[in-house]
């Protein structure tokens, strides 16, 4: 049985999803399946001894799930920070790409989760300046109060 995950974007029947979105969804499924067998992601074999590709899939999957599952967002954010080998560069670049390329198609719940995740990364002292710049460019001034 295939692992089910929530969609990240609201796409119409004629919208083509961005190419990188499929890899994020696959990574989300990978992490969800991994959590079923090993709930401690930071100490999992995929994190400790996995290849660079597996590690990136782990980071991307945790990001995808943090954006689509608000009740577990804090846990996923902690796992993102604990599993990062590159000072969160990969996770932040994926978040920046999501904001730059898909912000208008994100449901409000995903946007809210992204901003909450951003706040948690600020607390973790991540270098989020570029991400904040992209978010400010995408948000219209009247929308700031909604978040």
Coordinates of C-alpha atoms in Angstrom, one line a residue:
X1 CA 0.0 0.0 0.0
X2 CA 1.4 3.4 -1.0
X3 CA 1.8 6.1 1.6
X4 CA -0.6 9.0 1.2
X5 CA 0.4 12.6 1.8
X6 CA -1.5 15.9 1.6
X7 CA -1.1 18.1 -1.5
X8 CA 1.1 21.1 -1.1
X9 CA -0.5 23.3 -3.8
X10 CA -4.0 23.9 -5.2
X11 CA -3.7 23.2 -8.9
X12 CA -6.5 23.3 -11.4
X13 CA -6.9 20.5 -14.0
X14 CA -5.0 22.5 -16.6
X15 CA -2.1 23.7 -14.3
X16 CA 1.1 21.8 -14.7
X17 CA 2.8 21.2 -11.4
X18 CA 6.4 22.5 -11.1
X19 CA 9.0 19.9 -11.9
X20 CA 10.6 20.0 -8.4
X21 CA 7.2 19.4 -6.7
X22 CA 7.2 15.7 -7.6
X23 CA 10.6 15.2 -5.9
X24 CA 9.3 17.0 -2.8
X25 CA 6.2 14.8 -2.7
X26 CA 8.3 11.6 -3.2
X27 CA 10.6 12.8 -0.4
X28 CA 7.5 13.4 1.8
X29 CA 6.4 9.8 1.2
X30 CA 9.9 8.5 1.9
X31 CA 10.0 10.3 5.3
X32 CA 6.4 9.2 6.2
X33 CA 7.3 5.6 5.5
X34 CA 10.6 6.0 7.4
X35 CA 8.7 7.4 10.4
X36 CA 6.5 4.3 10.5
X37 CA 9.5 2.1 11.0
X38 CA 11.8 4.5 12.9
X39 CA 10.1 7.5 14.6
X40 CA 13.4 9.0 15.6
X41 CA 14.5 10.6 12.3
X42 CA 17.7 12.1 13.8
X43 CA 19.0 8.7 14.8
X44 CA 17.8 6.8 11.8
X45 CA 20.1 5.0 9.4
X46 CA 19.0 7.4 6.6
X47 CA 20.4 10.3 8.6
X48 CA 23.5 8.7 10.2
X49 CA 24.8 6.7 7.3
X50 CA 22.7 7.5 4.2
X51 CA 24.1 8.9 1.0
X52 CA 24.0 12.6 0.2
X53 CA 21.0 12.0 -2.0
X54 CA 19.1 10.2 0.8
X55 CA 20.0 13.0 3.2
X56 CA 18.6 15.6 0.8
X57 CA 15.4 13.5 0.4
X58 CA 15.2 13.3 4.2
X59 CA 15.4 17.1 4.4
X60 CA 13.0 17.7 1.6
X61 CA 10.5 15.2 3.0
X62 CA 10.6 16.8 6.4
X63 CA 10.0 20.2 4.8
X64 CA 7.1 18.9 2.8
X65 CA 5.5 17.3 5.8
X66 CA 6.1 20.4 8.0
X67 CA 4.2 22.5 5.4
X68 CA 1.3 20.1 5.0
X69 CA 0.8 18.6 8.5
X70 CA 0.4 21.6 10.9
X71 CA -0.1 19.4 14.0
X72 CA 3.4 17.9 13.7
X73 CA 5.1 20.9 12.2
X74 CA 7.2 21.6 15.4
X75 CA 8.4 18.0 15.4
X76 CA 9.3 18.2 11.8
X77 CA 11.1 21.5 12.2
X78 CA 13.2 20.1 15.0
X79 CA 14.1 17.1 12.8
X80 CA 15.1 19.5 10.0
X81 CA 17.4 21.3 12.3
X82 CA 18.8 18.1 13.8
X83 CA 19.5 16.4 10.5
X84 CA 21.0 19.4 8.7
X85 CA 24.6 18.9 7.7
X86 CA 24.9 22.1 5.7
X87 CA 23.7 24.7 8.2
X88 CA 20.1 24.5 6.8
X89 CA 21.2 25.7 3.3
X90 CA 19.4 23.0 1.4
X91 CA 16.1 23.3 3.4
X92 CA 16.2 27.1 3.1
X93 CA 16.9 27.0 -0.6
X94 CA 13.9 24.6 -1.1
X95 CA 11.7 26.9 1.0
X96 CA 12.8 29.9 -1.0
X97 CA 12.1 28.1 -4.3
X98 CA 8.6 27.2 -3.1
X99 CA 7.9 30.8 -2.2
X100 CA 9.3 32.2 -5.4
X101 CA 7.7 29.8 -7.8
X102 CA 4.4 28.6 -6.1
X103 CA 3.2 31.2 -3.5
X104 CA 0.0 32.1 -5.4
X105 CA -1.0 28.5 -5.7
X106 CA -0.4 27.7 -2.0
X107 CA -3.4 27.2 0.1
X108 CA -3.7 29.5 3.1
X109 CA -2.9 26.7 5.5
X110 CA 0.4 26.0 3.8
X111 CA 1.3 29.7 3.8
X112 CA 0.6 29.9 7.5
X113 CA 2.7 26.8 8.1
X114 CA 5.5 28.2 6.1
X115 CA 5.5 31.4 8.1
X116 CA 5.4 29.4 11.4
X117 CA 8.3 27.3 10.2
X118 CA 10.1 30.4 9.3
X119 CA 9.7 31.7 12.8
X120 CA 11.0 28.5 14.3
X121 CA 14.0 28.6 12.0
X122 CA 14.7 32.2 13.1
X123 CA 14.7 31.0 16.7
X124 CA 17.2 28.3 15.6
X125 CA 19.3 31.2 14.3
X126 CA 19.2 30.0 10.6
X127 CA 20.2 32.5 8.0
X128 CA 16.7 33.3 6.5
X129 CA 17.3 36.7 5.0
X130 CA 16.8 35.6 1.4
X131 CA 13.7 33.7 2.2
X132 CA 12.2 36.6 4.1
X133 CA 12.9 38.9 1.1
X134 CA 11.1 36.5 -1.2
X135 CA 8.1 36.2 1.1
X136 CA 7.8 40.0 1.4
X137 CA 7.9 40.3 -2.4
X138 CA 5.1 37.8 -2.8
X139 CA 2.8 39.0 -0.1
X140 CA 0.7 42.0 -0.9
X141 CA 0.6 44.7 1.8
X142 CA -3.0 44.1 2.7
X143 CA -2.3 40.4 3.4
X144 CA 0.3 40.9 6.2
X145 CA -2.5 41.2 8.8
X146 CA -3.9 37.7 7.8
X147 CA -0.7 36.0 9.0

